[in-house]
PDB file of C-alpha atoms and ligand atoms in Angstrom:
ATOM      1  CA  MET O   1       0.000   0.000   0.000  1.00  0.00           C
ATOM      2  CA  SER O   2       1.235   3.512  -0.813  1.00  0.00           C
ATOM      3  CA  ILE O   3       2.608   5.759   1.917  1.00  0.00           C
ATOM      4  CA  HIS O   4      -0.028   8.330   2.905  1.00  0.00           C
ATOM      5  CA  ILE O   5       1.118  11.824   3.934  1.00  0.00           C
ATOM      6  CA  LEU O   6      -1.349  14.254   5.456  1.00  0.00           C
ATOM      7  CA  GLY O   7      -0.435  17.916   4.899  1.00  0.00           C
ATOM      8  CA  ILE O   8      -1.636  20.373   7.576  1.00  0.00           C
ATOM      9  CA  PHE O   9      -1.058  24.087   8.051  1.00  0.00           C
ATOM     10  CA  GLY O  10      -1.659  26.024  11.254  1.00  0.00           C
ATOM     11  CA  SER O  11      -2.861  29.386   9.955  1.00  0.00           C
ATOM     12  CA  LEU O  12      -6.315  30.577   8.885  1.00  0.00           C
ATOM     13  CA  ARG O  13      -4.920  33.480   6.854  1.00  0.00           C
ATOM     14  CA  GLN O  14      -6.016  33.334   3.218  1.00  0.00           C
ATOM     15  CA  GLU O  15      -2.519  34.181   1.960  1.00  0.00           C
ATOM     16  CA  SER O  16      -0.847  31.910   4.534  1.00  0.00           C
ATOM     17  CA  SER O  17       2.788  31.172   3.744  1.00  0.00           C
ATOM     18  CA  ASN O  18       2.522  27.995   5.798  1.00  0.00           C
ATOM     19  CA  GLN O  19      -0.264  26.880   3.503  1.00  0.00           C
ATOM     20  CA  GLY O  20       2.233  27.554   0.711  1.00  0.00           C
ATOM     21  CA  LEU O  21       4.800  25.260   2.342  1.00  0.00           C
ATOM     22  CA  VAL O  22       2.294  22.392   2.458  1.00  0.00           C
ATOM     23  CA  LYS O  23       1.274  23.042  -1.175  1.00  0.00           C
ATOM     24  CA  LEU O  24       4.931  22.989  -2.181  1.00  0.00           C
ATOM     25  CA  ALA O  25       5.388  19.634  -0.411  1.00  0.00           C
ATOM     26  CA  GLN O  26       2.302  18.311  -2.198  1.00  0.00           C
ATOM     27  CA  GLN O  27       3.664  19.481  -5.560  1.00  0.00           C
ATOM     28  CA  MET O  28       7.013  17.814  -4.859  1.00  0.00           C
ATOM     29  CA  ALA O  29       5.577  14.530  -3.567  1.00  0.00           C
ATOM     30  CA  PRO O  30       6.409  11.467  -5.716  1.00  0.00           C
ATOM     31  CA  ALA O  31       3.465  10.136  -7.728  1.00  0.00           C
ATOM     32  CA  ASP O  32       3.566   6.741  -6.013  1.00  0.00           C
ATOM     33  CA  LEU O  33       2.405   8.120  -2.656  1.00  0.00           C
ATOM     34  CA  ILE O  34      -0.853   9.634  -1.472  1.00  0.00           C
ATOM     35  CA  PHE O  35      -0.660  13.250  -0.282  1.00  0.00           C
ATOM     36  CA  THR O  36      -3.852  14.643   1.284  1.00  0.00           C
ATOM     37  CA  PHE O  37      -4.024  18.411   1.655  1.00  0.00           C
ATOM     38  CA  TYR O  38      -6.139  19.251   4.725  1.00  0.00           C
ATOM     39  CA  ASP O  39      -7.485  22.801   4.710  1.00  0.00           C
ATOM     40  CA  LYS O  40     -10.384  22.529   7.159  1.00  0.00           C
ATOM     41  CA  ILE O  41      -8.561  23.085  10.434  1.00  0.00           C
ATOM     42  CA  GLY O  42     -10.703  26.187  11.011  1.00  0.00           C
ATOM     43  CA  SER O  43     -13.910  24.147  10.834  1.00  0.00           C
ATOM     44  CA  LEU O  44     -13.021  22.138  13.950  1.00  0.00           C
ATOM     45  CA  PRO O  45     -14.887  23.434  17.018  1.00  0.00           C
ATOM     46  CA  PHE O  46     -12.974  24.205  20.196  1.00  0.00           C
ATOM     47  CA  TYR O  47     -12.135  21.003  22.023  1.00  0.00           C
ATOM     48  CA  ASN O  48     -14.884  20.013  24.461  1.00  0.00           C
ATOM     49  CA  GLU O  49     -14.736  16.717  26.314  1.00  0.00           C
ATOM     50  CA  ASP O  50     -18.559  16.626  26.481  1.00  0.00           C
ATOM     51  CA  LEU O  51     -18.514  15.980  22.719  1.00  0.00           C
ATOM     52  CA  GLU O  52     -16.564  12.711  23.160  1.00  0.00           C
ATOM     53  CA  ASP O  53     -19.912  10.926  23.491  1.00  0.00           C
ATOM     54  CA  SER O  54     -20.071   9.407  19.978  1.00  0.00           C
ATOM     55  CA  SER O  55     -23.654  10.608  19.473  1.00  0.00           C
ATOM     56  CA  ARG O  56     -22.394  14.189  19.883  1.00  0.00           C
ATOM     57  CA  THR O  57     -18.992  14.144  18.143  1.00  0.00           C
ATOM     58  CA  PRO O  58     -19.086  16.689  15.274  1.00  0.00           C
ATOM     59  CA  ALA O  59     -18.711  15.318  11.714  1.00  0.00           C
ATOM     60  CA  SER O  60     -15.712  17.611  11.173  1.00  0.00           C
ATOM     61  CA  VAL O  61     -13.924  15.957  14.108  1.00  0.00           C
ATOM     62  CA  VAL O  62     -14.752  12.440  12.886  1.00  0.00           C
ATOM     63  CA  GLU O  63     -13.384  13.349   9.416  1.00  0.00           C
ATOM     64  CA  TRP O  64     -10.207  14.863  10.944  1.00  0.00           C
ATOM     65  CA  ARG O  65      -9.562  11.841  13.156  1.00  0.00           C
ATOM     66  CA  ASN O  66     -10.132   9.418  10.256  1.00  0.00           C
ATOM     67  CA  LEU O  67      -7.671  11.340   8.103  1.00  0.00           C
ATOM     68  CA  VAL O  68      -4.999  11.290  10.820  1.00  0.00           C
ATOM     69  CA  LYS O  69      -5.657   7.586  11.424  1.00  0.00           C
ATOM     70  CA  SER O  70      -5.231   6.733   7.749  1.00  0.00           C
ATOM     71  CA  ALA O  71      -1.957   8.691   7.418  1.00  0.00           C
ATOM     72  CA  ASP O  72       1.511   7.207   7.883  1.00  0.00           C
ATOM     73  CA  ALA O  73       3.055  10.653   8.126  1.00  0.00           C
ATOM     74  CA  LEU O  74       2.134  14.283   8.775  1.00  0.00           C
ATOM     75  CA  PHE O  75       3.754  17.244   7.023  1.00  0.00           C
ATOM     76  CA  ILE O  76       2.927  20.201   9.284  1.00  0.00           C
ATOM     77  CA  ALA O  77       3.752  23.830   8.487  1.00  0.00           C
ATOM     78  CA  ALA O  78       2.681  26.355  11.094  1.00  0.00           C
ATOM     79  CA  PRO O  79       3.445  29.861  12.304  1.00  0.00           C
ATOM     80  CA  GLU O  80       4.731  30.752  15.733  1.00  0.00           C
ATOM     81  CA  TYR O  81       2.282  32.948  17.653  1.00  0.00           C
ATOM     82  CA  ASN O  82       3.603  34.563  20.828  1.00  0.00           C
ATOM     83  CA  PHE O  83       6.433  32.061  21.219  1.00  0.00           C
ATOM     84  CA  GLY O  84       4.174  29.029  20.869  1.00  0.00           C
ATOM     85  CA  PRO O  85       1.899  27.128  18.465  1.00  0.00           C
ATOM     86  CA  SER O  86      -1.186  28.749  16.929  1.00  0.00           C
ATOM     87  CA  ALA O  87      -4.440  27.987  18.771  1.00  0.00           C
ATOM     88  CA  VAL O  88      -6.103  26.343  15.744  1.00  0.00           C
ATOM     89  CA  LEU O  89      -3.282  23.834  15.347  1.00  0.00           C
ATOM     90  CA  LYS O  90      -3.121  23.025  19.074  1.00  0.00           C
ATOM     91  CA  ASN O  91      -6.900  22.560  19.020  1.00  0.00           C
ATOM     92  CA  ALA O  92      -6.663  20.093  16.109  1.00  0.00           C
ATOM     93  CA  ILE O  93      -3.940  18.175  17.968  1.00  0.00           C
ATOM     94  CA  ASP O  94      -6.081  18.045  21.111  1.00  0.00           C
ATOM     95  CA  TRP O  95      -8.973  16.515  19.126  1.00  0.00           C
ATOM     96  CA  ALA O  96      -6.667  13.946  17.510  1.00  0.00           C
ATOM     97  CA  SER O  97      -5.128  13.039  20.888  1.00  0.00           C
ATOM     98  CA  ARG O  98      -8.376  11.744  22.421  1.00  0.00           C
ATOM     99  CA  PRO O  99      -9.870   9.385  23.549  1.00  0.00           C
ATOM    100  CA  MET O 100      -6.895   8.770  25.807  1.00  0.00           C
ATOM    101  CA  GLY O 101      -5.234   5.413  25.192  1.00  0.00           C
ATOM    102  CA  GLN O 102      -6.992   4.827  21.841  1.00  0.00           C
ATOM    103  CA  HIS O 103      -6.181   7.996  19.977  1.00  0.00           C
ATOM    104  CA  VAL O 104      -5.080   8.270  16.347  1.00  0.00           C
ATOM    105  CA  LEU O 105      -2.106  10.632  16.786  1.00  0.00           C
ATOM    106  CA  SER O 106       0.554   8.074  17.655  1.00  0.00           C
ATOM    107  CA  GLY O 107       3.171   6.121  15.716  1.00  0.00           C
ATOM    108  CA  LYS O 108       3.325   8.706  12.912  1.00  0.00           C
ATOM    109  CA  ALA O 109       6.350  10.176  11.198  1.00  0.00           C
ATOM    110  CA  ILE O 110       6.035  13.959  11.525  1.00  0.00           C
ATOM    111  CA  SER O 111       7.842  16.830   9.863  1.00  0.00           C
ATOM    112  CA  LEU O 112       7.300  20.231  11.430  1.00  0.00           C
ATOM    113  CA  VAL O 113       8.405  23.402   9.627  1.00  0.00           C
ATOM    114  CA  SER O 114       7.551  27.014  10.329  1.00  0.00           C
ATOM    115  CA  SER O 115       7.263  30.160   8.293  1.00  0.00           C
ATOM    116  CA  SER O 116       7.159  32.737  11.070  1.00  0.00           C
ATOM    117  CA  GLY O 117       8.457  36.185  11.993  1.00  0.00           C
ATOM    118  CA  GLY O 118      11.902  36.879  13.367  1.00  0.00           C
ATOM    119  CA  THR O 119      12.343  33.647  15.333  1.00  0.00           C
ATOM    120  CA  GLY O 120      11.526  31.400  12.389  1.00  0.00           C
ATOM    121  CA  GLY O 121       9.262  29.465  14.722  1.00  0.00           C
ATOM    122  CA  ALA O 122      12.054  28.174  16.986  1.00  0.00           C
ATOM    123  CA  HIS O 123       9.893  28.135  20.143  1.00  0.00           C
ATOM    124  CA  MET O 124       6.872  26.689  18.378  1.00  0.00           C
ATOM    125  CA  ILE O 125       8.906  23.882  16.817  1.00  0.00           C
ATOM    126  CA  GLU O 126      10.494  23.020  20.159  1.00  0.00           C
ATOM    127  CA  GLN O 127       7.170  23.029  22.050  1.00  0.00           C
ATOM    128  CA  LEU O 128       5.059  21.249  19.446  1.00  0.00           C
ATOM    129  CA  GLY O 129       7.829  18.780  18.647  1.00  0.00           C
ATOM    130  CA  GLY O 130       7.915  17.901  22.352  1.00  0.00           C
ATOM    131  CA  ILE O 131       4.140  17.457  22.512  1.00  0.00           C
ATOM    132  CA  LEU O 132       4.009  15.282  19.383  1.00  0.00           C
ATOM    133  CA  GLY O 133       6.910  13.179  20.667  1.00  0.00           C
ATOM    134  CA  LEU O 134       5.206  12.653  24.032  1.00  0.00           C
ATOM    135  CA  LEU O 135       2.095  11.480  22.178  1.00  0.00           C
ATOM    136  CA  GLY O 136       4.226   8.702  20.638  1.00  0.00           C
ATOM    137  CA  ASN O 137       5.334  10.044  17.275  1.00  0.00           C
ATOM    138  CA  THR O 138       8.718  10.295  15.544  1.00  0.00           C
ATOM    139  CA  VAL O 139       9.420  13.962  14.886  1.00  0.00           C
ATOM    140  CA  ILE O 140      12.025  14.822  12.258  1.00  0.00           C
ATOM    141  CA  SER O 141      14.301  17.612  13.426  1.00  0.00           C
ATOM    142  CA  GLU O 142      16.920  17.854  10.675  1.00  0.00           C
ATOM    143  CA  PRO O 143      17.470  19.969   8.655  1.00  0.00           C
ATOM    144  CA  SER O 144      16.149  22.843  10.803  1.00  0.00           C
ATOM    145  CA  GLY O 145      12.545  23.715   9.920  1.00  0.00           C
ATOM    146  CA  GLN O 146      12.817  27.381  10.898  1.00  0.00           C
ATOM    147  CA  ILE O 147      12.038  29.926   8.185  1.00  0.00           C
ATOM    148  CA  PRO O 148      12.365  33.503   9.531  1.00  0.00           C
ATOM    149  CA  LYS O 149      10.204  36.116   7.798  1.00  0.00           C
ATOM    150  CA  GLY O 150       8.934  33.418   5.450  1.00  0.00           C
ATOM    151  CA  ALA O 151       5.779  35.247   4.333  1.00  0.00           C
ATOM    152  CA  ALA O 152       7.929  37.580   2.224  1.00  0.00           C
ATOM    153  CA  ARG O 153       9.280  34.622   0.251  1.00  0.00           C
ATOM    154  CA  ILE O 154       6.493  32.004   0.126  1.00  0.00           C
ATOM    155  CA  SER O 155       3.110  32.442  -1.591  1.00  0.00           C
ATOM    156  CA  ALA O 156      -0.016  30.579  -0.527  1.00  0.00           C
ATOM    157  CA  ASP O 157      -0.011  28.668  -3.841  1.00  0.00           C
ATOM    158  CA  GLY O 158       3.354  27.080  -3.010  1.00  0.00           C
ATOM    159  CA  SER O 159       5.578  29.257  -5.179  1.00  0.00           C
ATOM    160  CA  THR O 160       8.745  30.661  -3.638  1.00  0.00           C
ATOM    161  CA  SER O 161      11.502  32.995  -4.732  1.00  0.00           C
ATOM    162  CA  ASP O 162      14.023  31.279  -2.464  1.00  0.00           C
ATOM    163  CA  PRO O 163      15.708  28.055  -3.639  1.00  0.00           C
ATOM    164  CA  ALA O 164      16.765  27.325  -0.026  1.00  0.00           C
ATOM    165  CA  ILE O 165      13.080  26.998   0.923  1.00  0.00           C
ATOM    166  CA  SER O 166      12.423  24.568  -1.957  1.00  0.00           C
ATOM    167  CA  ALA O 167      15.485  22.591  -0.865  1.00  0.00           C
ATOM    168  CA  LEU O 168      14.298  22.489   2.754  1.00  0.00           C
ATOM    169  CA  VAL O 169      10.838  21.217   1.777  1.00  0.00           C
ATOM    170  CA  SER O 170      12.353  18.629  -0.558  1.00  0.00           C
ATOM    171  CA  ASP O 171      14.792  17.399   2.136  1.00  0.00           C
ATOM    172  CA  ARG O 172      12.036  17.204   4.739  1.00  0.00           C
ATOM    173  CA  LEU O 173       9.759  15.308   2.352  1.00  0.00           C
ATOM    174  CA  GLN O 174      12.444  12.726   1.637  1.00  0.00           C
ATOM    175  CA  ALA O 175      13.201  12.326   5.349  1.00  0.00           C
ATOM    176  CA  LEU O 176       9.481  12.004   6.087  1.00  0.00           C
ATOM    177  CA  ILE O 177       8.987   9.268   3.480  1.00  0.00           C
ATOM    178  CA  ALA O 178      12.079   7.379   4.666  1.00  0.00           C
ATOM    179  CA  THR O 179      10.936   7.577   8.315  1.00  0.00           C
ATOM    180  CA  ALA O 180       7.384   6.508   7.447  1.00  0.00           C
ATOM    181  CA  LYS O 181       8.755   3.460   5.608  1.00  0.00           C
ATOM    182  CA  ILE O 182      10.877   2.476   8.634  1.00  0.00           C
ATOM    183  CA  LEU O 183       7.896   2.864  10.991  1.00  0.00           C
ATOM    184  CA  ARG O 184       5.778   0.615   8.741  1.00  0.00           C
ATOM    185  CA  LYS O 185       8.221  -2.310   9.085  1.00  0.00           C
TER     186      LYS O 185
HETATM  187  C1  LIG G   1      -0.646  37.000  17.204  1.00  0.00           C
HETATM  188  C2  LIG G   1       0.682  36.833  16.502  1.00  0.00           C
HETATM  189  C3  LIG G   1       1.795  36.491  17.228  1.00  0.00           C
HETATM  190  C4  LIG G   1       3.018  36.286  16.578  1.00  0.00           C
HETATM  191  N1  LIG G   1       4.086  35.880  17.322  1.00  0.00           N
HETATM  192  C5  LIG G   1       5.247  35.566  16.690  1.00  0.00           C
HETATM  193  C6  LIG G   1       6.349  35.021  17.426  1.00  0.00           C
HETATM  194  O1  LIG G   1       6.285  34.826  18.646  1.00  0.00           O
HETATM  195  N2  LIG G   1       7.478  34.706  16.744  1.00  0.00           N
HETATM  196  C7  LIG G   1       7.587  34.887  15.386  1.00  0.00           C
HETATM  197  O2  LIG G   1       8.626  34.576  14.829  1.00  0.00           O
HETATM  198  N3  LIG G   1       6.548  35.390  14.670  1.00  0.00           N
HETATM  199  C8  LIG G   1       5.393  35.718  15.276  1.00  0.00           C
HETATM  200  N4  LIG G   1       4.313  36.184  14.548  1.00  0.00           N
HETATM  201  C9  LIG G   1       4.449  36.314  13.090  1.00  0.00           C
HETATM  202  C10 LIG G   1       3.876  35.111  12.335  1.00  0.00           C
HETATM  203  O3  LIG G   1       4.486  33.902  12.742  1.00  0.00           O
HETATM  204  C11 LIG G   1       4.085  35.309  10.834  1.00  0.00           C
HETATM  205  O4  LIG G   1       3.334  36.441  10.416  1.00  0.00           O
HETATM  206  C12 LIG G   1       3.739  34.113   9.971  1.00  0.00           C
HETATM  207  O5  LIG G   1       4.263  34.303   8.693  1.00  0.00           O
HETATM  208  C13 LIG G   1       2.275  33.880   9.809  1.00  0.00           C
HETATM  209  O6  LIG G   1       2.080  32.666   9.120  1.00  0.00           O
HETATM  210  P1  LIG G   1       1.163  32.563   7.800  1.00  0.00           P
HETATM  211  O7  LIG G   1       1.876  33.307   6.706  1.00  0.00           O
HETATM  212  O8  LIG G   1       1.080  31.096   7.505  1.00  0.00           O
HETATM  213  O9  LIG G   1      -0.177  33.147   8.146  1.00  0.00           O
HETATM  214  C14 LIG G   1       3.100  36.446  15.177  1.00  0.00           C
HETATM  215  C15 LIG G   1       1.969  36.822  14.460  1.00  0.00           C
HETATM  216  C16 LIG G   1       0.761  37.001  15.110  1.00  0.00           C
HETATM  217  C17 LIG G   1      -0.459  37.352  14.294  1.00  0.00           C
END
């Protein structure tokens, strides 16, 4: 069965550069794998444990969890907001991390990159990488996923004026595929 990569971006901005990073990864992905571009992170309600009763779980949450479950690997691009992850991305992770002990966000290969402001997302990558690791995933940390002031160089459609950004996405994609194949064995 083909490797399945789920592409996620942690910004609701229409011209999001992090959306562009995921689109670029999708464009670069080899034809023999499945790459699903998820752009509905904003449709997930705020996490509420009362909705864990299956008769009340929103359809958007069920769809999100099924997508994560079916993926071998996640390619995540997200901005840093106030030295941490964006609320929409953390919310999506919280939904995918429950019910405790049977959740879908475990055993995945994960690449985390960040088009942010001056820090290039250093704090966000460290915090979110730690969270995803604690949930039981393998987070790729090399080459560095920090892209300072990325919005000036990455368009939402995936085009970029900077060959170093294309090279970073290509390297991360290859590492993600290789890690996903190892985890499948
Ligand atoms: C509320 C807010 C807080 C931010 N905090 C940081 C920060 O702590 N570090 C940083 O490098 N950039 C910070 N930024 C800048 C964003 O990371 C940057 O604009 C990023 O490109 C937005 O991603 P997008 O293009 O995908 O929407 C912040 C932006 C906003 C709106």
